[in-house]
mmCIF file of C-alpha atoms and ligand atoms in Angstrom:
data_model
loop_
_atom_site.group_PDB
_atom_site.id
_atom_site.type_symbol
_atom_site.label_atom_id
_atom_site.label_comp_id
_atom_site.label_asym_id
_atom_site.label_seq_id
_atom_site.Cartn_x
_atom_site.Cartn_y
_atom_site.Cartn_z
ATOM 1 C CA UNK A 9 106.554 178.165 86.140
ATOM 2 C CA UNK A 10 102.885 179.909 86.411
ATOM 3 C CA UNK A 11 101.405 179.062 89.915
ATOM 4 C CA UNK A 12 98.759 176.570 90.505
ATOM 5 C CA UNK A 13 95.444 178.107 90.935
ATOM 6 C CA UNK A 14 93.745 175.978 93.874
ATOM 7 C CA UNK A 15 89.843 177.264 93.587
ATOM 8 C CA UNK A 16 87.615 176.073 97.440
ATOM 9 C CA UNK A 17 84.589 174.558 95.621
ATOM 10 C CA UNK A 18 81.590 175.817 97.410
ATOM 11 C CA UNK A 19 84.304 177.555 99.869
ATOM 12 C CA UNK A 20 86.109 174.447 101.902
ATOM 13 C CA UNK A 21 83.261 171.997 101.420
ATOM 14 C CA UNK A 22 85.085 168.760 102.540
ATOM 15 C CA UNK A 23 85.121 170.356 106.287
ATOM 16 C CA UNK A 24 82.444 172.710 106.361
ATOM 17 C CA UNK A 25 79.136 173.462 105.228
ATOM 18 C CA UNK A 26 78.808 174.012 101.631
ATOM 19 C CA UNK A 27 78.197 177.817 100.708
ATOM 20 C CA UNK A 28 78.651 179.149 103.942
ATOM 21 C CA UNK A 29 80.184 181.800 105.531
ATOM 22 C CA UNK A 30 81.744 179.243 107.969
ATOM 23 C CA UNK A 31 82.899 177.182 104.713
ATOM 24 C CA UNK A 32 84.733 180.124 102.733
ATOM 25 C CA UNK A 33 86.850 181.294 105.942
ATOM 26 C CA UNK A 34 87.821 177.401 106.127
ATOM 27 C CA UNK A 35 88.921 177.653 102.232
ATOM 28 C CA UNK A 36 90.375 180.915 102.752
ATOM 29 C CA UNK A 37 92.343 180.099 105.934
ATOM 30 C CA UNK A 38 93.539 176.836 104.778
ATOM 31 C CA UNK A 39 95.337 178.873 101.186
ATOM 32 C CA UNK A 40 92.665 178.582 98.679
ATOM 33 C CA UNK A 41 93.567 180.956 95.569
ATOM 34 C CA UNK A 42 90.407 181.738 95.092
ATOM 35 C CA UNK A 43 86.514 180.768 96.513
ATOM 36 C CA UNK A 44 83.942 179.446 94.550
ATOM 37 C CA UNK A 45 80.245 179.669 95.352
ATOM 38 C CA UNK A 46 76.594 179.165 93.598
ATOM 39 C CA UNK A 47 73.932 181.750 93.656
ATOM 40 C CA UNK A 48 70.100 181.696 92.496
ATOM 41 C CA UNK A 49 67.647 184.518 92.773
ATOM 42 C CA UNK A 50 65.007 184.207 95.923
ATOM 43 C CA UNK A 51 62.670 186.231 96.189
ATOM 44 C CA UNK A 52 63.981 189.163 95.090
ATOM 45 C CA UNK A 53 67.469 188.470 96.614
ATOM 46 C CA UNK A 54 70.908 186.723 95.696
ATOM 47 C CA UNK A 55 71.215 183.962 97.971
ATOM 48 C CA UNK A 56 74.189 181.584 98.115
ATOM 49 C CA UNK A 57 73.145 178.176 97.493
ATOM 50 C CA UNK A 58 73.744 175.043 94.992
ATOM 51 C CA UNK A 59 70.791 172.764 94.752
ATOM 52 C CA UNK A 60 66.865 173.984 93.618
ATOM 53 C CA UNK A 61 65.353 172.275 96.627
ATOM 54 C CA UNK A 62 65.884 172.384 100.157
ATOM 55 C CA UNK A 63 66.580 169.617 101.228
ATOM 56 C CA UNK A 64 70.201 167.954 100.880
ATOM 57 C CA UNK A 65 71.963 171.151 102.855
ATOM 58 C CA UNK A 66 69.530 172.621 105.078
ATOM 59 C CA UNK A 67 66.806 171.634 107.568
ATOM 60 C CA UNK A 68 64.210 172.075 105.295
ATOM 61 C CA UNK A 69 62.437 171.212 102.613
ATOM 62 C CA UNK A 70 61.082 171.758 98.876
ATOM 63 C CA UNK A 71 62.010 173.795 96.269
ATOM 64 C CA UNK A 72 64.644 176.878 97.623
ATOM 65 C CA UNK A 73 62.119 179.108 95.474
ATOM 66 C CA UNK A 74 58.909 178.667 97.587
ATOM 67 C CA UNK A 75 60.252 179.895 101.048
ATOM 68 C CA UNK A 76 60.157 183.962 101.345
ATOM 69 C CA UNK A 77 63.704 185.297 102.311
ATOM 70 C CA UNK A 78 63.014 185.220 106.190
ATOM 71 C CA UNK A 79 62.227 181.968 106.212
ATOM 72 C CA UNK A 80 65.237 181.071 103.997
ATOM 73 C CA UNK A 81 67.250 182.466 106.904
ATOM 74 C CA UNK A 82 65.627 180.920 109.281
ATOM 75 C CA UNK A 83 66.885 177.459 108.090
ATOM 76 C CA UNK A 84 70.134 175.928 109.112
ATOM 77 C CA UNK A 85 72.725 175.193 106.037
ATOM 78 C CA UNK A 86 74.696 173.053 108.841
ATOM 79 C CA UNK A 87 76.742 173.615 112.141
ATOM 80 C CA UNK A 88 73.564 176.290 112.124
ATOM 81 C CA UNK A 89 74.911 178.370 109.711
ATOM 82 C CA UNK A 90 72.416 180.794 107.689
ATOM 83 C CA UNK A 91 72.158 180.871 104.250
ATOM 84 C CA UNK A 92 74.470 183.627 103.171
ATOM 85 C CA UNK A 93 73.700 186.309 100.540
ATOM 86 C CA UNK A 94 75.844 187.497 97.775
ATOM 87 C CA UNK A 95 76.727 190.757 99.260
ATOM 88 C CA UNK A 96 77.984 189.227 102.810
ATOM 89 C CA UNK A 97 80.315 186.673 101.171
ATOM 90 C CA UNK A 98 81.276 189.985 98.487
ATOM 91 C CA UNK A 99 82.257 191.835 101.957
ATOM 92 C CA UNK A 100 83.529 188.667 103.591
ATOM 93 C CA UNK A 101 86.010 187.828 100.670
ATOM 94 C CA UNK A 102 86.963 191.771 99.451
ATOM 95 C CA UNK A 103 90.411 192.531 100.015
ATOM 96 C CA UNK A 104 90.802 188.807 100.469
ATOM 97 C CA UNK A 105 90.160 186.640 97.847
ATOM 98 C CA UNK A 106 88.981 186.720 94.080
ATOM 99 C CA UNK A 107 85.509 185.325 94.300
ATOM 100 C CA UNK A 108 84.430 183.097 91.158
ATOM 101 C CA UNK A 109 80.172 183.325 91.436
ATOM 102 C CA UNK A 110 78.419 180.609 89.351
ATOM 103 C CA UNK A 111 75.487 181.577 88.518
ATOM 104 C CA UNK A 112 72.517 178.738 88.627
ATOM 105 C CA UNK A 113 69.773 180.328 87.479
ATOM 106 C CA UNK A 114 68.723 182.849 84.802
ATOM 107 C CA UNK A 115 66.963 185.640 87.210
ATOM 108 C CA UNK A 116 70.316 186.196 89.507
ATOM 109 C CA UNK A 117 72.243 187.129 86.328
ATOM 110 C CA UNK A 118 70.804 191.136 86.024
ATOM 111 C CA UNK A 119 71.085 191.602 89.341
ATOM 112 C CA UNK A 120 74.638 190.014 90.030
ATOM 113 C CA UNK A 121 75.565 192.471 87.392
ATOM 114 C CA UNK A 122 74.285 195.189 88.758
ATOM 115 C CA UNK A 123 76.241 194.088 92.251
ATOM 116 C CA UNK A 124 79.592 193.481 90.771
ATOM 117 C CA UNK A 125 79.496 196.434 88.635
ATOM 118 C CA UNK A 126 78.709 198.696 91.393
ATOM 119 C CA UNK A 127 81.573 198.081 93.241
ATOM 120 C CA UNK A 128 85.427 198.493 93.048
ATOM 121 C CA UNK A 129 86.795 195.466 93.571
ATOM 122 C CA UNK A 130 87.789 193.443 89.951
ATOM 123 C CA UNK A 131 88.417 190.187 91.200
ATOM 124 C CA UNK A 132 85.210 188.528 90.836
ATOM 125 C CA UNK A 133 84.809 186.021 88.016
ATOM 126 C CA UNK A 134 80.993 184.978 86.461
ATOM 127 C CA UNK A 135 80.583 181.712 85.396
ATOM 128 C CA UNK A 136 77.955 179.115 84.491
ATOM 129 C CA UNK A 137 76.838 175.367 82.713
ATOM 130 C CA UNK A 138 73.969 177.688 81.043
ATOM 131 C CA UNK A 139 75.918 179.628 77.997
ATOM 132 C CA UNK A 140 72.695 181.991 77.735
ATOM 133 C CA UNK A 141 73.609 183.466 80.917
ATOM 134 C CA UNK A 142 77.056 184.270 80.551
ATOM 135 C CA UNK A 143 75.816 185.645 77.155
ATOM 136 C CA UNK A 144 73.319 188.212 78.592
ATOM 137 C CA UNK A 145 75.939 188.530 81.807
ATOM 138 C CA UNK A 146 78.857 189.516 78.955
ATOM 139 C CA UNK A 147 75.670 192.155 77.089
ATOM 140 C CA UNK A 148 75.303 193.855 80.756
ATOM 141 C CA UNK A 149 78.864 194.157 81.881
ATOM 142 C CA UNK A 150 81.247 194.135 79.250
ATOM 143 C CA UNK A 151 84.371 193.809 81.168
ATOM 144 C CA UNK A 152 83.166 191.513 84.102
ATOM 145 C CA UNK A 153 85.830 187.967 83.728
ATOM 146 C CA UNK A 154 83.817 185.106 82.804
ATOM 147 C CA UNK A 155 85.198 181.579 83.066
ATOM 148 C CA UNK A 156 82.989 178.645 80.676
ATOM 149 C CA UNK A 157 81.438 175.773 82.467
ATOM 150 C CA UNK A 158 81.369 172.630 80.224
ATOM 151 C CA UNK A 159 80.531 169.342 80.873
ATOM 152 C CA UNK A 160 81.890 167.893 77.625
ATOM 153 C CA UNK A 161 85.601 168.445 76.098
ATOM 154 C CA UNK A 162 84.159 169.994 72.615
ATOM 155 C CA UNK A 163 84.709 172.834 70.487
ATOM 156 C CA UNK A 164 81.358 174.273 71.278
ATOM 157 C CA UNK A 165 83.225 175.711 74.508
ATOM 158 C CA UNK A 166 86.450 177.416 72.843
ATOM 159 C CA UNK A 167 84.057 178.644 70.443
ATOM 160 C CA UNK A 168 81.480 179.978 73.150
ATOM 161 C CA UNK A 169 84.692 181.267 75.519
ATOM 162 C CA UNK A 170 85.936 183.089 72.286
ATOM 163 C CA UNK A 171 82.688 184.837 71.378
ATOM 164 C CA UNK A 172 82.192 185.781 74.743
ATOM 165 C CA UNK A 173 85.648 186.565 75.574
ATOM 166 C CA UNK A 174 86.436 184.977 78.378
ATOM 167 C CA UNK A 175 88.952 184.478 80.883
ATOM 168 C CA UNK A 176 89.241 180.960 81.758
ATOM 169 C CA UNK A 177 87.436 177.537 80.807
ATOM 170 C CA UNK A 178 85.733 175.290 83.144
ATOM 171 C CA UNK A 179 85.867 171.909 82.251
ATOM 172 C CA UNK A 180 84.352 168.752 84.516
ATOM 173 C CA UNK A 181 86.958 166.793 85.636
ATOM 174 C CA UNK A 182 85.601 163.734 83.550
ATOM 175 C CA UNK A 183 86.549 164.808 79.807
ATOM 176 C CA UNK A 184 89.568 166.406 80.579
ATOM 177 C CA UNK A 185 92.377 165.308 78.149
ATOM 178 C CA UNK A 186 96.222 166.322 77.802
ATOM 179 C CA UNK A 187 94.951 167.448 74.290
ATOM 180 C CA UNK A 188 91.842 169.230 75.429
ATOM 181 C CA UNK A 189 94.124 171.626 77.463
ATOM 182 C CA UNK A 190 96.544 172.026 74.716
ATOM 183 C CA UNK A 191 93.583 173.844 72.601
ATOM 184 C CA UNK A 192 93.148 175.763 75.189
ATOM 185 C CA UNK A 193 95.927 176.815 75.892
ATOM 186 C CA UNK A 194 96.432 177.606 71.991
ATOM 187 C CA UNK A 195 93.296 179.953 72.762
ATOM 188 C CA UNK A 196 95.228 181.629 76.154
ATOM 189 C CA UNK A 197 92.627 180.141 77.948
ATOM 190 C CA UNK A 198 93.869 178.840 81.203
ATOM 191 C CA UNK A 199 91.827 175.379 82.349
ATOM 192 C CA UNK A 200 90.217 175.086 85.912
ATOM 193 C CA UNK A 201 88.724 171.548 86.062
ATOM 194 C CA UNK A 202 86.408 170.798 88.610
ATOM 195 C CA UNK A 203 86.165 168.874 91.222
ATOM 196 C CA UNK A 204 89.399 167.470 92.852
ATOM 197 C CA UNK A 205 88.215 165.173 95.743
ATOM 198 C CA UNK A 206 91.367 162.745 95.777
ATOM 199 C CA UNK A 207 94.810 162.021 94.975
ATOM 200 C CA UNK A 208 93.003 159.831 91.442
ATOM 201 C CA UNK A 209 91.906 163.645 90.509
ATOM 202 C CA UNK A 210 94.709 165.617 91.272
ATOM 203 C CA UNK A 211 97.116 163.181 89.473
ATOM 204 C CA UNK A 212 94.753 163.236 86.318
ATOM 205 C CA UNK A 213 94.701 167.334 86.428
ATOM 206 C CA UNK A 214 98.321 167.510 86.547
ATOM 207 C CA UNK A 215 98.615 164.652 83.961
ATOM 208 C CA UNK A 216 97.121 166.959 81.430
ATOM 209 C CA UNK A 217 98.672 169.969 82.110
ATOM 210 C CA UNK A 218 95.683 172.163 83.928
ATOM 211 C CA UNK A 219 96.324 175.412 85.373
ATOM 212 C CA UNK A 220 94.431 175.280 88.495
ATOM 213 C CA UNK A 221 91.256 173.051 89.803
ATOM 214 C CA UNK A 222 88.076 173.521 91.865
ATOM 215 C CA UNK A 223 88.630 171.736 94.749
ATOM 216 C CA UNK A 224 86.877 170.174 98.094
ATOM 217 C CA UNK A 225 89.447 170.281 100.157
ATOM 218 C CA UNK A 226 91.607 173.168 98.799
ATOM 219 C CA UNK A 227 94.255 173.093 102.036
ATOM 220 C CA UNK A 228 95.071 169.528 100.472
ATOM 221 C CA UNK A 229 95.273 170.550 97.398
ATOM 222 C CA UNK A 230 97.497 173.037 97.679
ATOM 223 C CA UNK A 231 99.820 170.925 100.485
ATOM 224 C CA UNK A 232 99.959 168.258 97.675
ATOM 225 C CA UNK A 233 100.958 170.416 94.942
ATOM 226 C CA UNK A 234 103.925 172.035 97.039
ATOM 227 C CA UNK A 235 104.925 168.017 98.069
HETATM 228 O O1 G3P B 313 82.100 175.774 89.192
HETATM 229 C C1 G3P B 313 82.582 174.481 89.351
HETATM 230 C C2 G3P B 313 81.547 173.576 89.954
HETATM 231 O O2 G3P B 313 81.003 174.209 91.084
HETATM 232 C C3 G3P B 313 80.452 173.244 88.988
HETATM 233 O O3 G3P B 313 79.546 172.287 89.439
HETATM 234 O O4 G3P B 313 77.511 171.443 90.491
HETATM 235 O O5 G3P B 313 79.496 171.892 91.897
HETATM 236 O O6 G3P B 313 78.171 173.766 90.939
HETATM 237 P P1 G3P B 313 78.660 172.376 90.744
HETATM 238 MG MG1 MG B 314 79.359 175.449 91.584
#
């Protein structure tokens, strides 16, 4: 049987600060397969970080794009953890863990090309909601793994994951179906749902047959799945 891939959403985010340094050692200690983070371009650099404003994760406030970089550092993300960049969770996870960036904006895409592509390792997968950017992400780096982020079970997403030749297909937990993973899997596209929070979530991804999930709490996860 192919192994379950258990993915730390946003590193271990049911323990630890979300998109932290502190929160991807949790998800790799506790067995994650692989770590999943967001990044967005500020001011001029690739910072790791989910929302557009400030103010849910940190202890400050307003959109992430106003604050210049040293003041984005200056903020605590929680447990007074900095916001990390790209290349410190890149160096944190190398010889590690495969890394699976989401990218959240359309300005980070060029330059997380440019970073991935400049550097040996090959186990980073690219992945986004907004299809444009995996389009111009695919145009820069041909090779780079790209995994489709879809909201809804359609054929808009095979269709987009063939064109753009991608590894893997990202499906919210919501529309999964036993039949939606099927024509995937017809496609050799292996199906990482997201986001397992609870035992309801992990029965439903196993129910239909998914190869892997995005998880919270990815210790649990993958303690569950060996049960
Ligand atoms: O990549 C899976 C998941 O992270 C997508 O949604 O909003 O948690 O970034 P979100
Ligand atoms: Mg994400």
């Amino acid at each position: 049987m192919k192994p379950f891939i258990v993915i730390g959403h946003r590193g271990a985010c049911a323990h630890e600060p979300e998109n932290t340094l502190r929160s991807i050692r949790r998800g790799i200690h506790d067995g994650a397969d692989m770590i999943e983070i967001d990044v967005r371009l500020v001011d001029g650099e690739i910072v790791v970080f989910h929302d557009d404003t400030l103010d849910r994760t940190t202890d400050g406030n307003g959109s992430v794009y106003a604050s210049p970089f040293p003041e984005l550092r200056a903020l605590s993300a929680g447990k007074r953890e900095r916001i990390p960049t790209l290349a410190e969770v890149l160096a944190l996870t190398g010889g590690q863990v495969p890394l699976n960036i989401e990218l959240k904006d359309r300005l980070v895409v060029a330059p997380v090309c440019s970073l991935v592509d400049s550097m040996p390792r090959e186990d980073v997968l690219l992945s986004s909601f907004d299809w444009e950017s995996l389009r111009e992400a695919r145009h820069l780096s041909p090779t780079v793994p790209i995994g489709i982020l879809t909201e809804g079970a359609g054929e808009a997403a095979l269709m987009e994951a063939a064109s753009l030749r991608a590894a893997s297909l990202h499906p919210a937990l919501t529309c999964l179906t036993p039949e939606y993973v099927a024509l995937a899997r017809a496609r050799r596209l292996p199906v990482y749902p997201f986001t397992v929070r609870n035992s309801e979530d992990l029965g439903k991804v196993r129910a239909c047959g998914a190869d892997g999930c995005f998880a919270d709490d990815p210790g649990w996860v993958r303690a569950a799945m060996s049960e």
